[in-house]
Coordinates of C-alpha atoms in Angstrom, one line a residue:
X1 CA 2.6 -26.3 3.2
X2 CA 6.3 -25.6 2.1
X3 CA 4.5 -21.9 0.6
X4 CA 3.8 -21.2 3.8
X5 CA 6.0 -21.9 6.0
X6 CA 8.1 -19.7 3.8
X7 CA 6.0 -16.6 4.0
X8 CA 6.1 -17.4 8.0
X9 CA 9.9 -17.1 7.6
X10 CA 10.1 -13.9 5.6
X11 CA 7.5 -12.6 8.1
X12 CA 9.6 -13.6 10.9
X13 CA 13.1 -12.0 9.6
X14 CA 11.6 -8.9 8.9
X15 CA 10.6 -8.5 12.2
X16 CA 14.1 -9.4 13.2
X17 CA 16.2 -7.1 10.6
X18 CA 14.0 -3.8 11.1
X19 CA 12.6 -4.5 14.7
X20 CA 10.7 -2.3 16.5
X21 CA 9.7 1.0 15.3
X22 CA 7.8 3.9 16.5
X23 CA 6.3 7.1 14.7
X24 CA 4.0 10.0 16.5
X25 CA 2.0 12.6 14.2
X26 CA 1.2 15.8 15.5
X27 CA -1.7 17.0 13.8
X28 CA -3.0 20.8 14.3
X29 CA -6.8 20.7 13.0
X30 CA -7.3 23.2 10.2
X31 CA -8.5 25.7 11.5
X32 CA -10.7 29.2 10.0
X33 CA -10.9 30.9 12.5
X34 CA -7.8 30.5 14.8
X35 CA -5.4 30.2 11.8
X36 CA -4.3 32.6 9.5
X37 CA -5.5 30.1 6.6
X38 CA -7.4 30.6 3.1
X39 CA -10.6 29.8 4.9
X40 CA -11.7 26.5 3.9
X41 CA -15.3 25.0 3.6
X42 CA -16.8 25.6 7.1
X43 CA -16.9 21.7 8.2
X44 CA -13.3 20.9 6.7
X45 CA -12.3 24.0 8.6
X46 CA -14.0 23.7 12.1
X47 CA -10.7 23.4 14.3
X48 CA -12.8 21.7 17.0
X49 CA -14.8 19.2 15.3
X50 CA -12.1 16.1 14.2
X51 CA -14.6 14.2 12.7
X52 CA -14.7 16.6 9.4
X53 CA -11.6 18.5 9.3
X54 CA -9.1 18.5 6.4
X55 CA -6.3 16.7 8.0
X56 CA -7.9 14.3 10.3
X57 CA -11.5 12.9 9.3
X58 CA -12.3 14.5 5.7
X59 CA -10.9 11.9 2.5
X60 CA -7.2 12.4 2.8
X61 CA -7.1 13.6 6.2
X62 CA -4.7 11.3 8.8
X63 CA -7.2 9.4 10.8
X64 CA -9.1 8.8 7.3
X65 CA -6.4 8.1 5.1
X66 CA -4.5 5.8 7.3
X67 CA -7.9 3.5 8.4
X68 CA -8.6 3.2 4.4
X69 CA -4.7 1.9 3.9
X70 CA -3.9 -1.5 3.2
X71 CA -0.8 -1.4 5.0
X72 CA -2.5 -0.4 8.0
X73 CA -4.4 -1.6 11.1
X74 CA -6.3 0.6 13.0
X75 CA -5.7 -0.7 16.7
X76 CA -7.7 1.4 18.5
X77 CA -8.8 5.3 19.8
X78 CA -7.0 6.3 23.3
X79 CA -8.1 8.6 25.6
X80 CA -5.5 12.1 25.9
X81 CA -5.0 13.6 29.5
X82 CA -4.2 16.3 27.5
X83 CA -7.2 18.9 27.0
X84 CA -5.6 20.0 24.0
X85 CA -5.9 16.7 21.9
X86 CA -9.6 15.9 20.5
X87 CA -8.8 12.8 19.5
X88 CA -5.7 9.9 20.1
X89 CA -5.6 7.1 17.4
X90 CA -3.3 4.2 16.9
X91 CA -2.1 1.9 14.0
X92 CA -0.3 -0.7 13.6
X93 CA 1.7 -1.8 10.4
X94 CA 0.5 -4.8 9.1
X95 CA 4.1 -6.4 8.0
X96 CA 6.1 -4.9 10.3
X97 CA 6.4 -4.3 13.8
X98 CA 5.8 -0.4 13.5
X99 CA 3.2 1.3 15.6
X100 CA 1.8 4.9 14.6
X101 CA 0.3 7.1 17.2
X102 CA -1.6 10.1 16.0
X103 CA -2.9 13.5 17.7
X104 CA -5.5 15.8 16.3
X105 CA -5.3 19.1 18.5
X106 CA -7.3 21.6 18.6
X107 CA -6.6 23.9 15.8
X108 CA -7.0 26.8 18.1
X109 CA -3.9 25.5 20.1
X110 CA -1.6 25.8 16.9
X111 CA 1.1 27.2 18.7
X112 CA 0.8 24.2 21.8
X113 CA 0.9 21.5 18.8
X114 CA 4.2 23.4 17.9
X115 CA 6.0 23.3 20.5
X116 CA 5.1 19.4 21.9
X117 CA 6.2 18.3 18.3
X118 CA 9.6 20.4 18.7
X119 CA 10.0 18.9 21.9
X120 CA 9.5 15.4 21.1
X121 CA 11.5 15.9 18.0
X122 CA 14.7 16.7 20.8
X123 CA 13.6 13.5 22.7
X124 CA 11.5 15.2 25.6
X125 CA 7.9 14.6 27.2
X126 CA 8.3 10.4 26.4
X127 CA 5.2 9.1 26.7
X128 CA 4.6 5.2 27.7
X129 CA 1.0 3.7 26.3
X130 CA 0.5 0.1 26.9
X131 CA -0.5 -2.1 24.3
X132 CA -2.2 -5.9 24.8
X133 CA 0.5 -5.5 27.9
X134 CA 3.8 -4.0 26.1
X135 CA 5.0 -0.9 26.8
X136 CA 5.8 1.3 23.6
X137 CA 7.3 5.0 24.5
X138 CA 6.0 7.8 21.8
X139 CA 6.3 11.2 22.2
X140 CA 10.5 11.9 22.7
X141 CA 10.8 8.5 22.9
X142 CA 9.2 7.3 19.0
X143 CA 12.1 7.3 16.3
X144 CA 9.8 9.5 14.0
X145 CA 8.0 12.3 14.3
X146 CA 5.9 14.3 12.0
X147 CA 4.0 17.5 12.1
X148 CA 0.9 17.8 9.8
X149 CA -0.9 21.2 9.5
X150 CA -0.8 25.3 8.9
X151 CA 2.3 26.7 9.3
X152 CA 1.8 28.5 12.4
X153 CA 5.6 29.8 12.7
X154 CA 4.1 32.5 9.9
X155 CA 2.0 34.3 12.6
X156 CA 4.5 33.7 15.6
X157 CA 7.5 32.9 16.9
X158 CA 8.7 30.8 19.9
X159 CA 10.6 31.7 23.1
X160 CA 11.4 28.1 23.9
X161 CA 14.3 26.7 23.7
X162 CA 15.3 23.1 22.2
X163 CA 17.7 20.8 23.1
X164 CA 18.8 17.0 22.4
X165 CA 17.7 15.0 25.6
X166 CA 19.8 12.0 24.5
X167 CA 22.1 10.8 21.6
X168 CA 19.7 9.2 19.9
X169 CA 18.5 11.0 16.6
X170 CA 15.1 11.5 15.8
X171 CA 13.8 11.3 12.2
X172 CA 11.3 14.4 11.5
X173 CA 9.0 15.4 8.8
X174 CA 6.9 18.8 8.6
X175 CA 4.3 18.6 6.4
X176 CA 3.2 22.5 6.5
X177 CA 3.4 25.6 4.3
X178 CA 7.2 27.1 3.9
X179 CA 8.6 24.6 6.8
X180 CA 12.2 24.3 5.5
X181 CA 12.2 28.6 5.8
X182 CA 10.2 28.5 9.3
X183 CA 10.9 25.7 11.3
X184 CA 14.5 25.2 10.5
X185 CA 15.9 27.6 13.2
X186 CA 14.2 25.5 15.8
X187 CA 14.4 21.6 14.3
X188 CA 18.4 22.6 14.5
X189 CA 18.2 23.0 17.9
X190 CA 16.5 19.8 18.4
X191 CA 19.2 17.8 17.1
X192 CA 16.8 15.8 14.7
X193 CA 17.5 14.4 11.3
X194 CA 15.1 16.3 8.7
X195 CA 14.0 13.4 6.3
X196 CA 11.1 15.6 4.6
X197 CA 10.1 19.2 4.7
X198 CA 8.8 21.6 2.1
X199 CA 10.3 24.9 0.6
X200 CA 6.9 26.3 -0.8
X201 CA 3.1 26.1 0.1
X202 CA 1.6 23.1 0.1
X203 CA -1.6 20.8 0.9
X204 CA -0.3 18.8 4.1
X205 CA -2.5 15.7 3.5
X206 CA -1.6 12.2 5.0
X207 CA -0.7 10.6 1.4
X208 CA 2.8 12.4 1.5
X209 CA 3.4 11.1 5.3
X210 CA 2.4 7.8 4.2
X211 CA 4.4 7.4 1.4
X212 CA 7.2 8.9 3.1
X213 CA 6.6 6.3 5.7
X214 CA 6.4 3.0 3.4
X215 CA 10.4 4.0 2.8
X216 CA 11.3 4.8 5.8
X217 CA 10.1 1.1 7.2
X218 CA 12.2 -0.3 4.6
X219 CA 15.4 1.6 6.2
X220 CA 15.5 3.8 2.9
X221 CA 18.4 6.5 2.5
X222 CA 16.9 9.8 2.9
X223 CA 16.7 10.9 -0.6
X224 CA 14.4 7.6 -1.5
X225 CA 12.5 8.7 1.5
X226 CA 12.0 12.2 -0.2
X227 CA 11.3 11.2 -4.0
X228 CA 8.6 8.8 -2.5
X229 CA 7.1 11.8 -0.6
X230 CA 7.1 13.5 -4.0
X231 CA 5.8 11.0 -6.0
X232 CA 2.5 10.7 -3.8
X233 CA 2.6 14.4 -4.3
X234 CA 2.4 14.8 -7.6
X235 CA 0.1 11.5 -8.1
X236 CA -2.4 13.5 -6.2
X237 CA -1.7 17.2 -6.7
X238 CA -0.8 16.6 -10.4
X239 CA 2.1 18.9 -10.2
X240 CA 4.8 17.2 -12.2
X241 CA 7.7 15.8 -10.6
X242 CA 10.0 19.0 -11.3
X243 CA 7.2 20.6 -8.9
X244 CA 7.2 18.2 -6.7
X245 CA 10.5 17.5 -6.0
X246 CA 11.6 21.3 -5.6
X247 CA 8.8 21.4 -3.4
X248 CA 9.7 18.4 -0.9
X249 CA 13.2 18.3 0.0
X250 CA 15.0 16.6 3.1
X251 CA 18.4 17.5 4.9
X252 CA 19.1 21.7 6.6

C-alpha cells in the first residue's frame, strides 16, 4: 500500500516539475521519384503510400517506431484539412504529460513540408487539436519541433522569409542529409534553439528523434540531448561513437 502510494507521488511530481509539453514531427515521405534520393526499394520509396514508406510505416519509420515504444501511447489517427498530409498520428508519453503529434506528407510536397516546419519552428500556423476535451496548440505553438526526411534544401532554395512570432524559443531538430550546411540560413531566422542536426549524410530514422526526445523530457542540457541522439545512432548504424558524434551535433 505504502509502495504505491509512493509511485502515485513520484508520478504526480513529475507532472508538476516538467508540466506540459508539446513536440510536432514533420515527416516528408521518402520519396523515388519526387526526391533527388538513392532510389530505395519501390514500397519503402512510394512517397504516397504511408503505410510502407522508410520514415513512417516500414520498421524504424515514425508512426512504426513510436507505436512499438514502451514509453509511448498511441492515442489515436486525426484527420488533416491539409491535402498535403496522408496521415496525422498522435502519442502520448506514458510518464509524462508530453503529447507528440506527427505528419507524414506527401513526399512529392518536399518543399511544402519545408517550409510548414520552418514556420512552426518561428512560432507561426499554431494549430489547436482537442484531446478527451483539452486543448493542446502544435504547430508554432508545440515547444519542439522536428523535421524527419531528404534533404530537400539540396535541390532548392526558399524565397520565404522567417521570423520569431513571439519570445518564446522553440527547440528544433532536423534529422536530414547535410542539415547543419542547408538549413542553417533559414533555422537562424526562425529564432529557434537547434538541439540536434547533422553535418554529414545520414539515415533519418525515428530511433535518433526518440532518443533525443527521452533527454529532452527529462529537461537535459543540450549536449546530453545530442550524445543520446548519437548513441541511438551508432547502436543502430554501427558507426562508432567518433562517427556518430561528428555526425550529430547541436547549437549554429
Amino acid at each position: 500500500m505504502m509502495k504505491s502510494f509512493f509511485t502515485i507521488l513520484l508520478f504526480c511530481i513529475s507532472f508538476s516539475v516538467f508540466g506540459q509539453k508539446k513536440i510536432h514531427v514533420f515527416v516528408a515521405l521518402c520519396d523515388n521519384i519526387h526526391q533527388g534520393i538513392v532510389p530505395v526499394p519501390k514500397s519503402l520509396g512510394n512517397g504516397q503510400n504511408p503505410q510502407t514508406n522508410l520514415y513512417w510505416g516500414a520498421l524504424y519509420g515514425m508512426k512504426t517506431y513510436f507505436k512499438r515504444s514502451k514509453d509511448w501511447e498511441f492515442i489515436k489517427t486525426i484527420p488533416s484539412k491539409n491535402s498535403k498530409i496522408l496521415e496525422r498520428v498522435l502519442f502520448k508519453h506514458k510518464t509524462s504529460d508530453t503529447y507528440l503529434l506527427a505528419d507524414a506528407y506527401d513526399g512529392k510536397y518536399i518543399k511544402q513540408t519545408t517550409i510548414d516546419f520552418l514556420q512552426a519552428s518561428s512560432g507561426a500556423n499554431s494549430e489547436e487539436i482537442t484531446i478527451n476535451h483539452q486543448k493542446i496548440n502544435f504547430g508554432g505553438g508545440a515547444d519542439l519541433v522536428a523535421y524527419i526526411g531528404h534533404d530537400g534544401l539540396m535541390e532548392f532554395t526558399l524565397d520565404t522569409k522567417f521570423s520569431p512570432k513571439n519570445n518564446k524559443k522553440r527547440d528544433v531538430i532536423i534529422l536530414a542529409c547535410i542539415s547543419k550546411n542547408y538549413f542553417k540560413p533559414y533555422v537562424q531566422q526562425t529564432g529557434a534553439n537547434l538541439l540536434v542536426w547533422s553535418t554529414g549524410l545520414m539515415s533519418p530514422e525515428a530511433y535518433t528523434l526518440k532518443w533525443a526526445i527521452d533527454g529532452w523530457i527529462l529537461n537535459e542540457s543540450d549536449a546530453e540531448i545530442r550524445e543520446r541522439a548519437a548513441k541511438a545512432y551508432h547502436k543502430y548504424q554501427k558507426c562508432g561513437m567518433r562517427g556518430a558524434r561528428g555526425l550529430l551535433v547541436t547549437g549554429y
